[in-house]
Coordinates of C-alpha atoms in Angstrom, one line a residue:
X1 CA 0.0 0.0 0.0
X2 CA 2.8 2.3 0.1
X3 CA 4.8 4.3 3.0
X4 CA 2.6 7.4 2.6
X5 CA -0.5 7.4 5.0
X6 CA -2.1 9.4 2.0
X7 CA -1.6 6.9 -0.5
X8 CA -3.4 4.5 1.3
X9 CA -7.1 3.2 -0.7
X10 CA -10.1 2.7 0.9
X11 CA -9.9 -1.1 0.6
X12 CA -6.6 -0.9 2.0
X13 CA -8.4 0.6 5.3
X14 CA -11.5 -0.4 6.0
X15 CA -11.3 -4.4 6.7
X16 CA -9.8 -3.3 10.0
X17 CA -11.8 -0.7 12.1
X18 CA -14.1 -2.8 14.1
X19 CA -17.0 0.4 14.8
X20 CA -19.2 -1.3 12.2
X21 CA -23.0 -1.3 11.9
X22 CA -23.9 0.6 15.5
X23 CA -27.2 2.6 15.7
X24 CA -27.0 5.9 17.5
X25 CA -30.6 7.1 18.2
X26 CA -33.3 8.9 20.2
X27 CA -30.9 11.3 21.6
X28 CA -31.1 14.7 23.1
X29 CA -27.6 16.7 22.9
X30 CA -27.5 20.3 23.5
X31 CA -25.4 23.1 24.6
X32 CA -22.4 22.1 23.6
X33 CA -19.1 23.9 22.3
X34 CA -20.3 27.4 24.5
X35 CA -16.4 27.9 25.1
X36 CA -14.6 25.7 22.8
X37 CA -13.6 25.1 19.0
X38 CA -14.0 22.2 16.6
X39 CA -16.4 20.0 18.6
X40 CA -20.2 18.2 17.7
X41 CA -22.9 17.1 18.7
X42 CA -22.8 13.8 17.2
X43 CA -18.8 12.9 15.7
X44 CA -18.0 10.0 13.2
X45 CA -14.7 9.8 12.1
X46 CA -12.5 6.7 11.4
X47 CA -14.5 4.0 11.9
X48 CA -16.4 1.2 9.9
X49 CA -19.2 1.3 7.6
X50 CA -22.9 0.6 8.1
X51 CA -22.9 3.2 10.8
X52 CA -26.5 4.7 11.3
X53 CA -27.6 7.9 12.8
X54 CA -31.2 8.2 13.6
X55 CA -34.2 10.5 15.4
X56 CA -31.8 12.3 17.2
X57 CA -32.6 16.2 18.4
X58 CA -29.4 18.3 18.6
X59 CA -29.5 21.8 19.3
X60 CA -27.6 25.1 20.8
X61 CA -24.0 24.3 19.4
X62 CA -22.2 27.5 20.2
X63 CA -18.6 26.7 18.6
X64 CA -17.7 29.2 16.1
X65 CA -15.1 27.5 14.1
X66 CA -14.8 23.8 12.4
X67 CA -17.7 22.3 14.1
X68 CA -21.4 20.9 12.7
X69 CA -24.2 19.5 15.2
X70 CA -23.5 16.7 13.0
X71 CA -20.0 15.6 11.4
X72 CA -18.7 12.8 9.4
X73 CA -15.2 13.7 9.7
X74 CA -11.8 11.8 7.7
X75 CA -12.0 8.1 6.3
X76 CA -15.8 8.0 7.1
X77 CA -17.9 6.1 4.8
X78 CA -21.0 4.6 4.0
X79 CA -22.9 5.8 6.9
X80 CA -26.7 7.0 7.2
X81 CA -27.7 10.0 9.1
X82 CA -31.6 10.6 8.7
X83 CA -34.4 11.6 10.7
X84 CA -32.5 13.7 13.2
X85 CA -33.3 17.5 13.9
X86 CA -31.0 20.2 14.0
X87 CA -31.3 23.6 15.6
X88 CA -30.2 27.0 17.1
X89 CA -26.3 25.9 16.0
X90 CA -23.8 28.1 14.8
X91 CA -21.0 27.6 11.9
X92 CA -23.0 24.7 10.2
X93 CA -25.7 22.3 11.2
X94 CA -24.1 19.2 9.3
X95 CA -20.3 18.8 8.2
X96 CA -20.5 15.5 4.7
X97 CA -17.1 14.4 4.4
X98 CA -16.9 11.6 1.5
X99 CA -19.4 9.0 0.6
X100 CA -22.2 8.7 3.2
X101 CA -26.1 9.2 3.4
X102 CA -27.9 12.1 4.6
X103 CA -31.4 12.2 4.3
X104 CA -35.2 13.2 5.7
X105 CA -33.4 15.6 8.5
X106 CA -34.8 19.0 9.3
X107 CA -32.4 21.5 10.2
X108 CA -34.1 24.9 12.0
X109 CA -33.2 28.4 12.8
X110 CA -29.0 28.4 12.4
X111 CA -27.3 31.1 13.8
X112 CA -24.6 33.3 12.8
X113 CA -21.7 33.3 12.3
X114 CA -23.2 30.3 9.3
X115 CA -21.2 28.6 6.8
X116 CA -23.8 26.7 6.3
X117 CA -27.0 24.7 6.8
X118 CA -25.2 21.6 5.3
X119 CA -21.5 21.7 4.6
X120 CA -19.7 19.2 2.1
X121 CA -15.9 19.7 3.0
X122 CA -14.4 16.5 1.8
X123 CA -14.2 14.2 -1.5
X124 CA -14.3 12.1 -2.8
X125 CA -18.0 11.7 -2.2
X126 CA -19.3 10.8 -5.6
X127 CA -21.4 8.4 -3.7
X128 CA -23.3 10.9 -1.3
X129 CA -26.6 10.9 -1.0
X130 CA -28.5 14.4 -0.1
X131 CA -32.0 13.8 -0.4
X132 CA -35.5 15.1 1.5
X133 CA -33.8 17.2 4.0
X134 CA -35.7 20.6 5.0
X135 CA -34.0 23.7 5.6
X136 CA -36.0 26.5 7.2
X137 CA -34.5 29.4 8.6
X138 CA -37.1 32.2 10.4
X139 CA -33.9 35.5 10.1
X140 CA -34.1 37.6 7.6
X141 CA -30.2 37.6 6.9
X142 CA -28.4 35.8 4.0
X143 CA -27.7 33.1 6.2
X144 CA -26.1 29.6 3.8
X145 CA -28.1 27.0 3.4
X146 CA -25.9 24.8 1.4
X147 CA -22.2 25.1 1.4
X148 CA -19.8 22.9 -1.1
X149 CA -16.4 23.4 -0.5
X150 CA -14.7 20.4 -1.1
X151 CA -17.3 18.3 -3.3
X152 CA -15.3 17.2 -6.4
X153 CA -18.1 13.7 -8.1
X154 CA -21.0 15.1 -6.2
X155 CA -24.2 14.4 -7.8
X156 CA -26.3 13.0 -6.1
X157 CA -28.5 16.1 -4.4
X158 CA -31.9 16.1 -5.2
X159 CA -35.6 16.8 -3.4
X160 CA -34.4 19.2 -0.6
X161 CA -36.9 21.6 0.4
X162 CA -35.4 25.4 1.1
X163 CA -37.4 28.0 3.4
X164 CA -36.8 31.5 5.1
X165 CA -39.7 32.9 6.4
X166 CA -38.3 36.0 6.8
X167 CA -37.0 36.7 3.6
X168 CA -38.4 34.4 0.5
X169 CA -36.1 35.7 -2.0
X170 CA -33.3 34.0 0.1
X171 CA -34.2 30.6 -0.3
X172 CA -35.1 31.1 -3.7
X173 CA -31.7 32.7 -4.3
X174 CA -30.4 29.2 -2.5
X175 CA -32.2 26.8 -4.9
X176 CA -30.8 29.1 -8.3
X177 CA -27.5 28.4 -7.2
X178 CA -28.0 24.5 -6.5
X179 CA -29.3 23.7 -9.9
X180 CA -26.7 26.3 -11.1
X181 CA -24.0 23.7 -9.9
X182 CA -25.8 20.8 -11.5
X183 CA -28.0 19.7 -8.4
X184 CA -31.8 20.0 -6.9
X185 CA -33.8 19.6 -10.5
X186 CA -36.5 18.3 -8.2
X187 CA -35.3 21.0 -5.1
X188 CA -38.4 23.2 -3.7
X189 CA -39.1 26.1 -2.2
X190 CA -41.9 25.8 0.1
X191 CA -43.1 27.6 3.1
X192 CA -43.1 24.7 5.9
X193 CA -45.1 25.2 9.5
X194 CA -43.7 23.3 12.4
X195 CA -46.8 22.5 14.9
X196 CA -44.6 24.2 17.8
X197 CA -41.2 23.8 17.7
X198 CA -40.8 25.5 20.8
X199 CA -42.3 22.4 22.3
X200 CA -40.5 20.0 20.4
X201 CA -43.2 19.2 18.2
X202 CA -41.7 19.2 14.8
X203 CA -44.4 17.8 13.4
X204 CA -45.3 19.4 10.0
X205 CA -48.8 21.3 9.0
X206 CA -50.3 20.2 6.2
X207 CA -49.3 21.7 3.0
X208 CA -50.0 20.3 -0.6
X209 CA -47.3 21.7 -2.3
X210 CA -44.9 20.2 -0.1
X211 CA -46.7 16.6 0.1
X212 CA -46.3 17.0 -3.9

């Protein structure tokens, strides 16, 4: 494989880390990073594949610098993060380095200073998946939604609704610049009401357009 660590492939690394196929799930993780740099809510990095992340509510990240609520950091792969809710964090709500799954997550209210909503700061992730995640923000400042920094075989971002109550044109700006890159031909935007998210209940009102 070589004497450079940076050399190494994939299949020359991942027979060996043992973290395989654990569930993390119906977690509550908040106020976090208030002091501190570089730190999340929930952290994968280095380990095995078939790791899933599931209904998980993770809110009030302060760092302000190199963190997400959620992270898949270096030589993670093939993981699924879904179904988890994200909100009142700073710098970004999720951190995709290379190929792993996120998907049907709803990420609320990010604060400033944002990078973004969802980061991609590593490839190769040409087999990332981005799908049916909901991205409302209530400010009225040109907060990110999306961020690709690093995202060189991306293609697979599709069906990811965009809203900013507070100022429209925002999130339709966000969704030009998606499709601009190549992604979200089936992206929306559409005004989504939580029942009461100050209660924790995240549930979604009804609305047509977004069941279409």
């Amino acid at each position: 494989m070589g004497d450079d660590p940076k050399e190494v492939p994939w299949e020359g690394v991942f027979p060996f880390p043992h973290t395989r196929h654990n569930l993390i799930s119906h977690n509550e993780l908040h106020h976090m990073c208030l002091s501190m740099e570089d730190g999340n809510g929930i952290y994968v990095s280095g380990c095995g594949i078939g790791n899933e992340v599931c209904f998980n509510y993770v809110h009030h990240v302060g760092s302000r610098d190199h963190h997400g609520a959620l992270r898949t950091d270096d030589w993670t792969r093939s993981s699924r993060w879904h179904l988890n809710v994200v909100r009142h964090c700073t710098y970004a709500g999720f951190v995709l380095k290379h190929d792993n799954t996120v998907e049907d997550n709803l990420f609320i209210d990010s604060l400033a200073p944002l990078i973004g909503m969802l980061v991609v700061r590593r490839d190769p992730c040409e087999q990332s998946s981005v799908h049916r995640n909901v991205y409302l923000n209530s400010a009225d400042e040109n907060l990110s939604f999306v961020k690709l920094e690093k995202a060189q075989g991306l293609k697979d971002v599709d069906h990811n609704v965009y809203w900013a109550a507070g100022n429209e044109a925002w999130a339709h700006e966000a969704l030009k610049e998606m499709r601009d890159q190549g992604f979200e031909a089936n992206g929306a935007v559409v005004e989504v009401r939580l029942k009461d998210a100050d209660r924790l209940d995240f549930r979604v009102e009804p609305n047509e357009q977004l069941e279409a």
